[in-house]
XYZ file of C-alpha atoms in Angstrom:
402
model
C 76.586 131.914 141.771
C 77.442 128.929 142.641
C 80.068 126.711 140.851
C 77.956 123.974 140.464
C 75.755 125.906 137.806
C 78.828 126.126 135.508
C 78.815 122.222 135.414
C 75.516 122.452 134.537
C 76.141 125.194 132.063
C 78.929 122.729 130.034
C 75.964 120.501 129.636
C 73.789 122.227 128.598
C 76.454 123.883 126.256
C 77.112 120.089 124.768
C 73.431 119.430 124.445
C 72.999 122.828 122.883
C 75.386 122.120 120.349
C 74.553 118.686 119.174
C 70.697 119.993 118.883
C 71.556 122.396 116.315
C 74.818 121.557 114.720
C 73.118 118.997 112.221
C 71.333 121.674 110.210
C 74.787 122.966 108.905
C 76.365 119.178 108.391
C 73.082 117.745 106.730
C 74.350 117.874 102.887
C 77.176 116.413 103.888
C 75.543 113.579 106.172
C 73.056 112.832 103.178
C 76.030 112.498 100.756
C 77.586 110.248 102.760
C 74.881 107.977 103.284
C 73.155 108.988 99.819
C 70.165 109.632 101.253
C 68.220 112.954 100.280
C 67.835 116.086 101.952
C 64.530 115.519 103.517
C 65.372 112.186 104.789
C 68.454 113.556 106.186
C 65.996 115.877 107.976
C 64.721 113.307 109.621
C 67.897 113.775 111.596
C 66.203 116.979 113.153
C 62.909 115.635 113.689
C 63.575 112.682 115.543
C 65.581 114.933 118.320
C 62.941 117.034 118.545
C 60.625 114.099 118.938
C 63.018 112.533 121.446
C 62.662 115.222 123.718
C 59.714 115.318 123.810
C 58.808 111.847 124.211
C 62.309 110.992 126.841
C 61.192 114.294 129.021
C 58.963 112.911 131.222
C 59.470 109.396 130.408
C 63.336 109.483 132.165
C 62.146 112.151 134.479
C 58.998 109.535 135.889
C 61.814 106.249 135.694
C 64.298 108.397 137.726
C 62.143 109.091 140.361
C 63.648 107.089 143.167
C 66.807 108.282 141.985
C 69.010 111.284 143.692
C 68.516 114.320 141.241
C 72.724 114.547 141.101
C 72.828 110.530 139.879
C 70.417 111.401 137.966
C 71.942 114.402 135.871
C 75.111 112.393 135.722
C 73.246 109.334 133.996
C 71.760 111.379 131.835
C 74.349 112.821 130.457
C 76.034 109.183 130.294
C 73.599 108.620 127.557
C 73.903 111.785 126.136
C 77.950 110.714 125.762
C 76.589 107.047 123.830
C 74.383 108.895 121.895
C 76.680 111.319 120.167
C 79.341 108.798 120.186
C 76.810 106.293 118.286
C 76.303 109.061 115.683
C 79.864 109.395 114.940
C 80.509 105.821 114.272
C 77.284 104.818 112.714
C 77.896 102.759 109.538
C 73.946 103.307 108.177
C 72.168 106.490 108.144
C 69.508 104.458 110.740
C 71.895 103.699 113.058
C 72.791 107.745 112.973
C 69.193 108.260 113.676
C 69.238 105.715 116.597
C 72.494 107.659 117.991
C 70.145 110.807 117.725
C 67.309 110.204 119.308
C 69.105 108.642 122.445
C 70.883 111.558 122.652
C 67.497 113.307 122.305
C 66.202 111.197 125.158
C 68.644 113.299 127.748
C 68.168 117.024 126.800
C 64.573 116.781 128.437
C 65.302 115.729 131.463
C 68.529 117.214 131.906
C 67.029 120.766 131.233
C 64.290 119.940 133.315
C 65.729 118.433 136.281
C 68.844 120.793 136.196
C 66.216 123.638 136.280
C 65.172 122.224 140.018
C 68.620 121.987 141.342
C 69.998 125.477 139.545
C 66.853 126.764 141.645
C 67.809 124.962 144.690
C 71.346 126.503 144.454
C 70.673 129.825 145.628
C 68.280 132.041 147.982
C 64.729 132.286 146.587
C 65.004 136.065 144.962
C 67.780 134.425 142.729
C 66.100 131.311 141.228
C 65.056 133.052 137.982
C 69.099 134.412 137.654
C 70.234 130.629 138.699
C 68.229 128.739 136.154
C 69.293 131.587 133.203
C 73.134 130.801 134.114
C 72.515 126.954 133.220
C 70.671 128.221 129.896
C 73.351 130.302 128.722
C 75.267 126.775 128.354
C 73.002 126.433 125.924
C 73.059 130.126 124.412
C 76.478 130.490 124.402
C 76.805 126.885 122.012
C 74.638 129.121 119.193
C 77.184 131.494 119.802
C 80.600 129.353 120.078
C 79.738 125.557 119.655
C 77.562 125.157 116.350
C 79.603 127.416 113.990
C 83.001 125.438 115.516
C 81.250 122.343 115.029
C 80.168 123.172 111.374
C 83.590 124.353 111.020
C 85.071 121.166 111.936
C 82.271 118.664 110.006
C 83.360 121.127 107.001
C 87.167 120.293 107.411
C 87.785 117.390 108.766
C 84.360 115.641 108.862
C 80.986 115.093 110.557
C 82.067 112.370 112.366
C 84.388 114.307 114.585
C 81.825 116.708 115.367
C 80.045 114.554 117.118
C 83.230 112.739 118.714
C 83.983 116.108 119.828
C 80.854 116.545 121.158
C 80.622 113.805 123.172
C 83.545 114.714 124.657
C 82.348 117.495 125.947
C 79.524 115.646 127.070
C 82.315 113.751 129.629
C 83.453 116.743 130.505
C 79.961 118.420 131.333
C 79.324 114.657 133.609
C 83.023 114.993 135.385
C 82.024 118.380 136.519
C 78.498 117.476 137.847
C 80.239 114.499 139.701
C 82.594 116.683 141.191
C 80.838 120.181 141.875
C 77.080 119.321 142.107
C 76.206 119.074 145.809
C 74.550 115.567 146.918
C 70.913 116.209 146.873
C 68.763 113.441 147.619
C 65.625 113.193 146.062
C 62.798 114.657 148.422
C 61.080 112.922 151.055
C 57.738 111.457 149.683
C 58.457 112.412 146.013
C 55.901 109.987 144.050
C 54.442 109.981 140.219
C 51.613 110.778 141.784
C 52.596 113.995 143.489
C 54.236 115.186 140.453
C 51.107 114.199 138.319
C 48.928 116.586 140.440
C 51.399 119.502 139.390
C 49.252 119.149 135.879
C 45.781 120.112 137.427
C 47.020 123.290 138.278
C 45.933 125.335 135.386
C 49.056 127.745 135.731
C 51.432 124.948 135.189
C 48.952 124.403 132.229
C 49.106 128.072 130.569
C 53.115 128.384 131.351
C 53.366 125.379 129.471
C 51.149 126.567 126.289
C 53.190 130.036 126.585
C 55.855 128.061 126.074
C 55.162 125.957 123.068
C 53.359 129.339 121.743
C 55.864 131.812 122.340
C 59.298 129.661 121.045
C 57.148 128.240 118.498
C 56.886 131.758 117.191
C 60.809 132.250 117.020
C 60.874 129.005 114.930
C 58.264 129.878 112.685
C 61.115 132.207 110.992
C 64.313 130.853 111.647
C 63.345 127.179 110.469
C 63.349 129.124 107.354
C 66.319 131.866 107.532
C 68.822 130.082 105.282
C 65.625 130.805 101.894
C 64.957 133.656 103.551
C 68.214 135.863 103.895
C 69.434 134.242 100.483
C 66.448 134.561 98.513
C 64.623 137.458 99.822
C 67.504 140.004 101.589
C 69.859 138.777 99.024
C 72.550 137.473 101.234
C 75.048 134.745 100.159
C 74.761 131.313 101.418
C 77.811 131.413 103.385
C 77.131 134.813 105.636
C 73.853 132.389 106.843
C 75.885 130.865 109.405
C 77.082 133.916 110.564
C 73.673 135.258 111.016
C 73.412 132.254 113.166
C 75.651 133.545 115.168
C 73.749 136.718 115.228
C 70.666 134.953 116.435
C 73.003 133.043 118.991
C 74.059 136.535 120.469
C 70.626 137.798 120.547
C 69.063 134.610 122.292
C 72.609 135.089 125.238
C 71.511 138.540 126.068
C 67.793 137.662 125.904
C 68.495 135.073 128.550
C 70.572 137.207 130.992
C 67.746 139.375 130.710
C 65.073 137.265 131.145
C 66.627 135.778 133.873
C 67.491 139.394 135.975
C 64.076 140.583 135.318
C 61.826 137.352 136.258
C 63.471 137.260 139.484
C 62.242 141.335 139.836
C 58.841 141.548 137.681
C 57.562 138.086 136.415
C 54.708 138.984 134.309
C 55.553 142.516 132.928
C 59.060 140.304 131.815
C 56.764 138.427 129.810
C 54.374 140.814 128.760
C 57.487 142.772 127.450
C 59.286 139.469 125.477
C 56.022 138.424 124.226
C 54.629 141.380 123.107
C 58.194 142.822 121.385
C 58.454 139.609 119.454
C 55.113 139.797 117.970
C 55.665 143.279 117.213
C 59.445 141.922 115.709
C 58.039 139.055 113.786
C 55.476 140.900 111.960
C 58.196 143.957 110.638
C 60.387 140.793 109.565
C 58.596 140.368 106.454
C 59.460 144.033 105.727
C 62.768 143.926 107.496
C 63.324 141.106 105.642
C 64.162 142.834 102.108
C 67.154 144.609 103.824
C 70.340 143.140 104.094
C 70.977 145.625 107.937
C 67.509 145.625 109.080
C 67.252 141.855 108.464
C 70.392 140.957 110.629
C 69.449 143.605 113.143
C 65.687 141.759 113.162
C 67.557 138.399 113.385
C 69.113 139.615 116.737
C 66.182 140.652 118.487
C 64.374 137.702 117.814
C 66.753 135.623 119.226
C 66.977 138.213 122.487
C 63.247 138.412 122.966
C 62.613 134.436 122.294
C 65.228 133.563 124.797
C 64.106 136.472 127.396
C 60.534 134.192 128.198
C 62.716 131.012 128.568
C 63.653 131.583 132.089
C 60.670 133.545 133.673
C 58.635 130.706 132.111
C 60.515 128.098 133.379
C 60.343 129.816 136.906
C 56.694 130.052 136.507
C 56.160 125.777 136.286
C 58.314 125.800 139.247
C 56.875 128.249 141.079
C 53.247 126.716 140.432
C 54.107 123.043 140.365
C 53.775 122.766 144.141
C 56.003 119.882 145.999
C 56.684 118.370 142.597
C 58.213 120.303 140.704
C 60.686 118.140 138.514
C 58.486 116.283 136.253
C 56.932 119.856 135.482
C 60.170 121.330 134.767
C 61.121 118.703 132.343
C 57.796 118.516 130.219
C 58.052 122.610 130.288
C 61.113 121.932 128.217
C 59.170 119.102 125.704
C 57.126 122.282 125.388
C 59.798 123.645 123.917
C 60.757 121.206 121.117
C 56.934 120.991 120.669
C 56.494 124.214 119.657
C 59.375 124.302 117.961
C 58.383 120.850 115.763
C 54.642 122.517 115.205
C 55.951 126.127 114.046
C 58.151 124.869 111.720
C 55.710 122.417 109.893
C 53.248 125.416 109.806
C 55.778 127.583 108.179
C 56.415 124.756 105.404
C 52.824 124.683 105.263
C 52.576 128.848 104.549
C 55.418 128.456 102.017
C 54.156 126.023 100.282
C 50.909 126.862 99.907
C 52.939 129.717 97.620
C 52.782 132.906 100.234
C 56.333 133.023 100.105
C 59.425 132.765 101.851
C 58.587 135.428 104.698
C 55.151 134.391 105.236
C 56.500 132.120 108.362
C 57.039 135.423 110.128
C 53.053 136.075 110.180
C 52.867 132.418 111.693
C 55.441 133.488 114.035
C 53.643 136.709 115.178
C 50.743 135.222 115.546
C 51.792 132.586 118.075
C 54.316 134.739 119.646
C 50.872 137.240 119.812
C 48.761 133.767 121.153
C 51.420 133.407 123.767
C 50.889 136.976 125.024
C 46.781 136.784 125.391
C 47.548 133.605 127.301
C 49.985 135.180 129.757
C 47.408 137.960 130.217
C 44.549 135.189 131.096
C 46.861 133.580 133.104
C 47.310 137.197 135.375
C 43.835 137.670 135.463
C 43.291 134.182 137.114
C 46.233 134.765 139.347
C 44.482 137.718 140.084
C 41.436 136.266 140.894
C 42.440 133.530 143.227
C 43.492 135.809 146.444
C 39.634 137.521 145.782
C 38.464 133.739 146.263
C 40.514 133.109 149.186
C 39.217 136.445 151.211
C 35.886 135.150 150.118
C 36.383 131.791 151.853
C 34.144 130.212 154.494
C 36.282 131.537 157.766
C 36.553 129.441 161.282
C 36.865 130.395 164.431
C 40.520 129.993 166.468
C 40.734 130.850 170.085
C 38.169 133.957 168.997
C 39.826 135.089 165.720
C 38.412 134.614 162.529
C 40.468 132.521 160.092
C 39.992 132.338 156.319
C 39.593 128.558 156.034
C 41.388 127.673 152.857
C 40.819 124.959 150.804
């Protein structure tokens, strides 16, 4: 692999972290600004809405704009951002310093998806685009339990000094290892706008929000869960963080051998294991082993459709592929915004603490039908194509396709 994709990896490793390092530091972060818990939350929401709003909204304004510029602006603002957050005075100026950082991990994903891709020989892609994800694995893993740490000990604020940091480092490496590609001949909005009509960029995309979405569903809510239900202590929650963290690294080396082998049955087999999963959780749940060993392969077969999916909008989006790529990853923080409000919803409506699994299995169960349906119309279209009008060339008989 190419040493350009471990540039890409430290971003996506710096992004990683600062997307999920505020759930830990949010009691502290509300004391400090004595705001409450669920305002603090707001914290988590407004990424999540960032991303999915800055996605295709940087991706469309840096059209004209070489995709290597355009990765290193990007994370330029993902530096201000985080840098922003750590010296914010008011709890709205911290919000401001998190949704601009929000604003990058869109695009970033979603345009580092295209060059990762363009990297390596086509039978690769799949393998390319996992090694920039597990940046992003490997900061469940390493980056938000070091960052807690560090918020814990010495204070929020150089967490996300820290972080940005990393975010310079992540920028210094695309400068200097990223090969200059210019952006395609003839790349317009338009072009990239037609990639939506295809109905397969369409049903990778709902996959996506449906099959993530399910993984959120429960661990929105593993903190209540493993304290309340499998009778863990609060502390060992970050720990089955990690655990998660581990499961989602494997799940995307995985994901990302297979894809490149087997598309479909990759996703047949993630899809269709973390239904299966996410409905045992709410038995699995009442036992301290079987809870952390459910915990894993959630986080393994979650992370296992990430890069076959992500393959799929890129194999589908024609000639444009970038502004796919990047809402494919909105799709991502969509899901993951719409599984966790549903899994509020189920708790609160007093179905307790593991009902969210159920939500979870049933998207994750969604996600598979739709993968199926998608098949069957990939199946489909080279029946339409032999049954295409044919012409005649120099006395052969041509399908004519249209």
């Amino acid at each position: 692999m190419p040493l350009a994709l471990l540039a890409l990896a430290v971003g996506a490793f710096g992004i990683g972290t600062t997307e999920f390092v505020i759930m830990g530091l949010l009691p502290r972060i509300a004391t400090d600004y004595g705001v409450s818990i669920p305002t603090a939350g707001l914290l988590v929401t407004g990424y999540a809405l960032g991303v999915v709003v800055g996605a295709p909204l940087l991706t469309v304004l840096g059209n004209k704009v070489s995709r290597k510029r355009m990765l290193m602006l990007l994370m330029g603002l993902f530096v201000v951002g985080n840098l922003l957050s750590a010296l914010a005075p008011s709890f709205g100026l911290m919000l401001t310093g998190r949704v601009v950082a929000s604003l990058a991990h869109g695009s970033f994903f979603g345009i580092g998806s295209v060059v990762a891709a363009e990297l390596v020989a086509p039978d690769k892609k799949a393998g390319a685009i996992a090694t920039m994800f597990t940046g992003l694995t490997v900061a469940n893993i390493v980056g938000v339990p070091l960052g807690t740490f560090i918020g814990q000990a010495i204070g929020w604020r150089t967490t996300f000094a820290v972080v940005a940091a990393l975010g310079v480092v992540g920028l210094l490496g695309i400068a200097r290892l990223v090969p200059a590609m210019p952006r395609p001949e003839g790349a317009r909005l338009r072009g990239e706008l037609k990639a939506f009509r295809n109905p397969q960029v369409l049903l990778a995309m709902a996959m996506t929000v449906l099959g993530f979405g399910g993984v959120f569903a429960a661990i929105t809510y593993i903190a209540p869960m493993m304290t309340h239900v499998a009778g863990y202590a609060d502390g060992s929650v970050t720990w089955l963080l990690v655990l998660f963290g581990i499961g989602m690294f494997l799940g995307n080396l995985l994901g990302g051998r297979f894809a490149d082998r087997a598309l479909m049955p990759m996703l047949y087999a993630a899809l269709g294991g973390l239904a299966i999963v996410l409905a045992l959780f709410t038995v699995t749940a009442h036992h301290k082993v079987l809870a952390a060993l459910t915990v894993l392969l959630i986080g393994a077969l979650g992370f296992a459709t990430v890069p076959p999916l992500q393959k799929r909008v890129l194999d589908h989006a024609h000639g444009a592929p970038t502004l796919a790529s990047a809402v494919n990853i909105g799709a991502f923080n969509l899901g993951n915004a719409l599984a966790a409000w549903l899994g509020g919803t189920v708790i609160a409506a007093g179905f307790g603490y593991t009902a969210p699994n159920w939500v979870g299995a049933v998207l994750a169960a969604a996600a598979l039908g739709l993968a199926l349906w998608s098949a069957a119309l990939e199946r489909r279209a080279p029946a339409a194509d032999a049954d295409a009008p044919e012409a005649v060339d120099g006395g052969a008989r041509v399908p004519v396709h249209h």
